[in-house]
CSV table of C-alpha atoms in Angstrom, one decimal:
chain,number,residue,atom,x,y,z
A,1,MET,CA,-53.8,151.4,219.2
A,2,LYS,CA,-54.8,155.1,220.9
A,3,MET,CA,-52.6,156.7,223.5
A,4,LYS,CA,-54.1,156.9,227.4
A,5,LYS,CA,-54.1,160.8,228.7
A,6,ALA,CA,-53.5,161.4,232.5
A,7,ILE,CA,-53.7,164.6,234.0
A,8,VAL,CA,-51.9,165.2,237.6
A,9,PHE,CA,-53.3,167.8,239.2
A,10,GLY,CA,-50.9,169.3,242.0
A,11,GLY,CA,-47.9,167.4,239.3
A,12,ALA,CA,-45.4,170.5,240.2
A,13,GLY,CA,-45.2,169.0,243.5
A,14,PHE,CA,-42.9,166.8,245.4
A,15,VAL,CA,-44.7,163.6,244.8
A,16,GLY,CA,-46.8,164.6,241.5
A,17,SER,CA,-44.1,165.5,239.6
A,18,HIS,CA,-42.7,162.0,240.3
A,19,VAL,CA,-46.2,160.4,239.2
A,20,ALA,CA,-46.1,162.6,236.3
A,21,ASP,CA,-42.8,161.3,235.7
A,22,ALA,CA,-43.8,157.5,236.2
A,23,LEU,CA,-46.8,158.1,233.7
A,24,THR,CA,-44.9,159.5,231.0
A,25,GLU,CA,-42.1,156.0,231.5
A,26,PHE,CA,-45.1,154.1,231.2
A,27,GLY,CA,-46.2,155.4,227.7
A,28,ILE,CA,-49.4,157.4,229.2
A,29,GLN,CA,-49.7,161.3,227.5
A,30,THR,CA,-49.6,163.2,230.5
A,31,THR,CA,-50.4,166.8,231.6
A,32,ILE,CA,-49.5,168.5,234.8
A,33,PHE,CA,-51.8,170.9,236.0
A,34,ASP,CA,-50.5,173.1,239.3
A,35,LEU,CA,-50.9,176.7,240.8
A,36,HIS,CA,-47.3,177.2,240.4
A,37,VAL,CA,-45.1,176.6,237.2
A,38,SER,CA,-43.2,172.9,237.4
A,39,LYS,CA,-39.7,173.0,237.4
A,40,TYR,CA,-39.3,169.3,236.4
A,41,ILE,CA,-41.3,168.9,233.2
A,42,ASN,CA,-39.7,167.0,230.5
A,43,GLU,CA,-40.6,167.8,227.1
A,44,LYS,CA,-43.1,165.0,226.6
A,45,GLN,CA,-45.3,166.5,229.1
A,46,LYS,CA,-48.0,169.4,229.1
A,47,PHE,CA,-48.6,172.0,231.4
A,48,ILE,CA,-51.5,174.2,232.4
A,49,GLN,CA,-51.2,176.6,235.5
A,50,GLY,CA,-54.3,177.1,237.3
A,51,ASP,CA,-56.5,176.7,240.5
A,52,ILE,CA,-58.1,173.8,241.6
A,53,LEU,CA,-61.1,176.3,242.4
A,54,ASP,CA,-61.7,177.1,239.2
A,55,GLN,CA,-64.6,175.0,238.2
A,56,THR,CA,-64.2,175.8,234.6
A,57,LEU,CA,-60.6,175.6,234.0
A,58,VAL,CA,-60.7,172.3,235.9
A,59,GLU,CA,-63.3,170.8,233.2
A,60,SER,CA,-61.4,172.3,230.6
A,61,ALA,CA,-58.0,170.2,231.2
A,62,ILE,CA,-60.2,167.0,232.4
A,63,HIS,CA,-62.4,166.7,229.4
A,64,ASP,CA,-60.3,164.6,227.1
A,65,LYS,CA,-58.5,162.3,229.4
A,66,ASP,CA,-58.6,159.1,230.7
A,67,PHE,CA,-56.9,158.8,234.0
A,68,VAL,CA,-57.1,161.5,236.8
A,69,TYR,CA,-54.5,161.8,239.9
A,70,HIS,CA,-55.6,164.3,242.6
A,71,LEU,CA,-52.3,165.1,244.9
A,72,ALA,CA,-53.2,169.1,245.3
A,73,GLY,CA,-54.4,171.2,247.8
A,74,GLN,CA,-52.6,171.6,250.9
A,75,ALA,CA,-51.0,168.8,252.7
A,76,ASP,CA,-49.2,170.9,255.6
A,77,ILE,CA,-50.6,169.5,259.0
A,78,GLY,CA,-49.5,173.0,260.8
A,79,ILE,CA,-50.6,175.3,258.0
A,80,GLY,CA,-53.8,173.3,258.0
A,81,PHE,CA,-54.2,174.2,262.1
A,82,ASP,CA,-53.5,177.7,261.3
A,83,THR,CA,-55.7,178.4,258.4
A,84,PRO,CA,-58.8,175.4,259.0
A,85,LYS,CA,-61.4,177.3,256.5
A,86,ASP,CA,-58.9,177.9,253.6
A,87,THR,CA,-57.4,174.3,253.9
A,88,LEU,CA,-60.8,172.7,254.2
A,89,VAL,CA,-62.5,174.8,251.1
A,90,LEU,CA,-59.3,174.1,248.8
A,91,ASN,CA,-59.1,170.5,249.9
A,92,ILE,CA,-62.6,169.5,249.6
A,93,GLN,CA,-64.6,172.3,247.3
A,94,GLY,CA,-61.3,171.6,245.0
A,95,THR,CA,-61.7,167.6,245.1
A,96,ILE,CA,-65.7,168.0,244.6
A,97,ASN,CA,-64.6,170.4,241.4
A,98,ILE,CA,-62.7,167.6,240.0
A,99,LEU,CA,-64.6,164.9,240.8
A,100,GLU,CA,-67.8,166.8,239.0
A,101,ALA,CA,-65.5,166.7,236.0
A,102,CYS,CA,-64.7,163.6,235.9
A,103,ARG,CA,-68.2,162.8,236.3
A,104,LYS,CA,-69.4,165.1,233.2
A,105,PHE,CA,-66.8,163.4,231.0
A,106,ASN,CA,-67.1,160.0,232.1
A,107,ILE,CA,-63.2,159.3,232.7
A,108,GLU,CA,-62.0,156.1,233.4
A,109,ARG,CA,-60.4,156.5,236.7
A,110,PHE,CA,-60.0,158.9,239.4
A,111,LEU,CA,-56.9,158.4,241.7
A,112,PHE,CA,-57.1,160.6,245.0
A,113,ALA,CA,-54.0,161.4,246.9
A,114,SER,CA,-54.8,160.8,250.4
A,115,THR,CA,-52.9,160.0,253.9
A,116,VAL,CA,-52.7,157.3,256.8
A,117,TYR,CA,-53.3,159.8,259.4
A,118,VAL,CA,-57.2,159.4,258.3
A,119,TYR,CA,-56.8,156.3,260.5
A,120,SER,CA,-55.7,158.2,263.2
A,121,ASP,CA,-57.6,161.0,265.6
A,122,VAL,CA,-54.3,163.2,265.0
A,123,GLY,CA,-53.4,165.3,261.9
A,124,GLY,CA,-56.0,167.9,262.7
A,125,PHE,CA,-58.3,169.8,259.7
A,126,TYR,CA,-55.6,168.2,257.1
A,127,ARG,CA,-56.8,164.6,258.4
A,128,ALA,CA,-60.6,166.2,258.6
A,129,SER,CA,-60.0,167.1,255.0
A,130,LYS,CA,-58.9,163.8,253.7
A,131,GLN,CA,-61.4,161.8,255.4
A,132,ALA,CA,-64.5,164.1,254.1
A,133,CYS,CA,-62.7,164.0,250.6
A,134,GLU,CA,-63.0,159.9,251.1
A,135,ILE,CA,-66.5,159.9,251.9
A,136,ILE,CA,-67.7,162.5,248.9
A,137,ILE,CA,-65.0,159.8,246.5
A,138,GLU,CA,-67.1,156.8,247.4
A,139,GLU,CA,-70.7,158.5,246.8
A,140,TYR,CA,-69.7,159.6,243.6
A,141,GLN,CA,-69.1,156.2,242.7
A,142,LYS,CA,-72.1,154.9,244.4
A,143,ASN,CA,-74.2,157.5,242.7
A,144,PHE,CA,-72.6,158.1,239.6
A,145,GLY,CA,-70.0,155.7,239.2
A,146,VAL,CA,-66.7,157.4,239.0
A,147,ASP,CA,-64.2,154.8,239.0
A,148,TYR,CA,-61.9,155.5,242.0
A,149,THR,CA,-58.8,154.6,243.7
A,150,ILE,CA,-58.1,156.5,247.0
A,151,ILE,CA,-54.1,155.9,247.8
A,152,ARG,CA,-53.1,156.8,251.5
A,153,TYR,CA,-49.4,157.7,251.4
A,154,GLY,CA,-47.3,156.5,254.3
A,155,SER,CA,-44.2,159.0,255.1
A,156,LEU,CA,-42.2,160.0,251.9
A,157,TYR,CA,-38.8,161.0,251.2
A,158,GLY,CA,-36.8,161.3,248.3
A,159,PRO,CA,-35.4,164.2,245.8
A,160,ARG,CA,-37.4,167.0,244.8
A,161,ALA,CA,-38.5,167.5,248.5
A,162,ASP,CA,-38.6,170.7,250.8
A,163,GLU,CA,-38.4,172.0,253.8
A,164,ARG,CA,-41.9,170.3,255.3
A,165,ASN,CA,-40.2,166.9,254.5
A,166,LEU,CA,-38.5,165.4,257.8
A,167,ILE,CA,-35.7,163.6,255.8
A,168,HIS,CA,-35.1,166.7,253.9
A,169,ARG,CA,-35.5,168.9,256.5
A,170,ILE,CA,-32.8,167.1,258.5
A,171,ILE,CA,-30.0,165.8,256.1
A,172,LYS,CA,-30.3,169.7,254.8
A,173,GLN,CA,-29.4,170.8,258.2
A,174,ALA,CA,-26.8,168.1,258.9
A,175,ILE,CA,-24.5,168.9,255.7
A,176,LEU,CA,-25.0,172.6,256.0
A,177,ASP,CA,-24.9,173.3,259.8
A,178,LYS,CA,-23.5,169.7,260.8
A,179,THR,CA,-26.3,170.1,263.2
A,180,ILE,CA,-29.5,168.0,263.5
A,181,LYS,CA,-32.0,170.3,265.6
A,182,VAL,CA,-35.7,168.9,266.3
A,183,GLY,CA,-38.6,169.8,268.2
A,184,TYR,CA,-39.1,166.8,270.3
A,185,GLY,CA,-37.5,163.0,271.4
A,186,THR,CA,-36.3,160.0,269.1
A,187,ASP,CA,-39.1,157.5,269.8
A,188,GLU,CA,-41.4,158.2,266.6
A,189,LYS,CA,-41.4,155.5,264.6
A,190,ARG,CA,-42.6,155.5,260.3
A,191,ASP,CA,-42.6,153.5,257.5
A,192,PHE,CA,-40.8,155.4,255.5
A,193,ILE,CA,-41.3,155.0,251.6
A,194,HIS,CA,-38.9,156.4,248.8
A,195,VAL,CA,-40.8,158.9,246.4
A,196,HIS,CA,-39.8,156.7,243.3
A,197,ASP,CA,-41.2,153.7,244.7
A,198,ALA,CA,-44.5,155.5,245.3
A,199,ALA,CA,-44.4,157.1,242.1
A,200,ARG,CA,-44.3,153.8,239.9
A,201,MET,CA,-46.5,151.8,242.5
A,202,SER,CA,-49.1,154.9,241.4
A,203,VAL,CA,-49.1,153.7,238.0
A,204,ASP,CA,-49.4,150.4,238.7
A,205,LEU,CA,-52.7,151.2,240.6
A,206,LEU,CA,-54.3,151.8,237.0
A,207,SER,CA,-54.9,147.9,237.5
A,208,ASP,CA,-58.6,147.0,237.5
A,209,ASP,CA,-57.5,145.3,240.7
A,210,TYR,CA,-57.3,148.3,242.5
A,211,LYS,CA,-60.5,150.0,240.9
A,212,ASN,CA,-63.1,151.0,244.0
A,213,THR,CA,-60.2,150.5,246.4
A,214,HIS,CA,-58.3,152.0,249.3
A,215,VAL,CA,-54.5,151.3,249.0
A,216,ILE,CA,-52.0,151.6,251.5
A,217,LEU,CA,-48.7,152.8,249.9
A,218,THR,CA,-45.5,152.4,252.3
A,219,GLY,CA,-42.5,151.5,253.1
A,220,TYR,CA,-41.3,147.9,254.3
A,221,GLN,CA,-38.7,149.3,257.3
A,222,HIS,CA,-40.3,150.5,260.7
A,223,ILE,CA,-37.4,153.1,261.2
A,224,SER,CA,-37.6,155.4,264.4
A,225,ARG,CA,-36.3,159.1,264.5
A,226,GLY,CA,-33.2,158.1,266.9
A,227,GLU,CA,-32.5,155.3,264.1
A,228,LEU,CA,-32.8,158.0,261.2
A,229,TYR,CA,-30.6,160.2,262.9
A,230,GLY,CA,-27.9,157.7,263.6
A,231,ILE,CA,-28.2,156.5,260.3
A,232,ILE,CA,-27.8,160.3,258.6
A,233,ASN,CA,-24.9,160.8,261.5
A,234,GLU,CA,-22.5,157.7,260.7
A,235,MET,CA,-23.1,158.1,256.4
A,236,LEU,CA,-21.7,161.8,257.0
A,237,GLY,CA,-19.0,160.7,259.3
A,238,GLY,CA,-20.4,160.6,262.4
A,239,ASN,CA,-19.4,164.3,263.4
A,240,ILE,CA,-23.1,165.5,263.2
A,241,LYS,CA,-24.2,167.2,266.5
A,242,ILE,CA,-28.1,166.0,267.4
A,243,GLU,CA,-29.9,168.3,269.5
A,244,ILE,CA,-33.1,168.0,270.9
A,245,LEU,CA,-34.7,171.3,271.7
A,246,ASN,CA,-37.9,170.3,273.7
A,247,PRO,CA,-37.8,166.5,274.3
A,248,GLU,CA,-41.1,166.4,276.0
A,249,ALA,CA,-42.9,168.5,273.7
A,250,ASP,CA,-46.7,168.0,273.4
A,251,ARG,CA,-47.4,165.9,269.9
A,252,SER,CA,-51.0,166.5,270.0
A,253,ARG,CA,-51.0,169.5,267.1
A,254,GLY,CA,-51.2,166.8,264.5
A,255,HIS,CA,-48.6,164.1,264.5
A,256,TYR,CA,-48.6,160.2,265.8
A,257,LYS,CA,-46.1,158.9,268.0
A,258,LEU,CA,-45.7,154.9,267.1
A,259,THR,CA,-49.0,154.8,264.6
A,260,PRO,CA,-51.5,156.3,262.6
A,261,TYR,CA,-54.3,153.6,263.1
A,262,VAL,CA,-57.2,153.8,265.5
A,263,PHE,CA,-60.1,151.3,265.1
A,264,ARG,CA,-62.3,151.9,262.1
A,265,PRO,CA,-64.2,149.5,260.1
A,266,GLN,CA,-63.0,150.1,256.9
A,267,VAL,CA,-60.8,147.8,254.7
A,268,SER,CA,-58.0,148.8,252.5
A,269,LYS,CA,-55.2,147.0,250.9
A,270,LYS,CA,-51.4,147.5,252.1
A,271,LEU,CA,-49.0,147.7,249.2
A,272,VAL,CA,-45.2,147.2,249.4
A,273,SER,CA,-43.3,146.4,246.6
A,274,SER,CA,-41.0,143.7,246.1
A,275,LYS,CA,-38.9,146.2,243.8
A,276,TYR,CA,-38.0,149.2,246.2
A,277,VAL,CA,-35.3,151.7,246.8
A,278,GLU,CA,-33.0,150.4,250.0
A,279,PHE,CA,-33.3,152.7,252.7
A,280,GLY,CA,-29.5,153.5,252.9
A,281,GLN,CA,-29.7,154.3,249.2
A,282,GLY,CA,-32.7,156.3,249.3
A,283,ILE,CA,-30.7,158.4,251.9
A,284,LEU,CA,-28.1,158.7,249.9
A,285,ASN,CA,-30.1,159.7,246.9
A,286,CYS,CA,-31.3,162.2,249.5
A,287,MET,CA,-27.7,163.5,250.2
A,288,GLU,CA,-26.8,163.9,246.8
A,289,ASP,CA,-29.5,166.0,245.6
A,290,ILE,CA,-29.4,168.3,248.5
A,291,TYR,CA,-25.7,168.9,247.8
A,292,GLU,CA,-26.6,169.6,244.0
A,293,LYS,CA,-29.3,172.0,245.3
A,294,HIS,CA,-27.1,173.7,247.7
A,295,ILE,CA,-23.2,173.0,247.5
A,296,THR,CA,-22.7,172.4,243.9
A,297,LYS,CA,-25.0,175.9,242.8
A,298,GLU,CA,-23.4,177.6,245.5
A,299,SER,CA,-19.4,176.9,245.0
């Protein structure tokens, strides 16, 4: 039986690198396409360095693939506010370039990394770009038969994250500075999902059950920022100082408080794995990753 082939656009990043690893573990020949050289590529994977705005290179990368995962683009809400044109061009035109190649080479499935922010009125230009892409993807399926799965990721955490990730950022502060400094209050809530769970479920979505559907990948626990700070403080011995820099800060620059959801007449499936990384274990996992990066290597 011929081995299936997949390509992961954005496969050098936090989520993309884990999705690539999960595909490889599943026995799928996996290629990573990214603007930056991957620090996590293994010997079974191939790598292409490139830009999703380069249509010719995108087509060359996709021509012999069965599955296309698209996790590339601008995913930082703050940067989206500061550079709206660049964010919209990269996220929307880049997605169109990949879809055109999928149409041309008749791939089996296009899997697109979206966000739960598409349900909300916050998230700025990042959210707007994802909403536009979802509509475009649906039209490619209706008009050209490009089968898709839209994956709306929740609040992710785990190894390989960087400063843009909330849990990584505050654990690093707690370990290195014995202080957690945050911009505003403690009442925001999130359903955190460990990146290992999200990556594994992203591969599970290749099942025909998820063809031409929208799927929400989220965690099983609704945790507030205050609870998160308390968990981290307790796990590190209870001596961490927590500073709320601006308790009454305006959240209007993109982030939701309790829920991203506003009513929109669109149906999606919410998928929560029965096999998951327990939250406390996941936080320990993050602490070990940060110690390895910032303590062990410096000592």
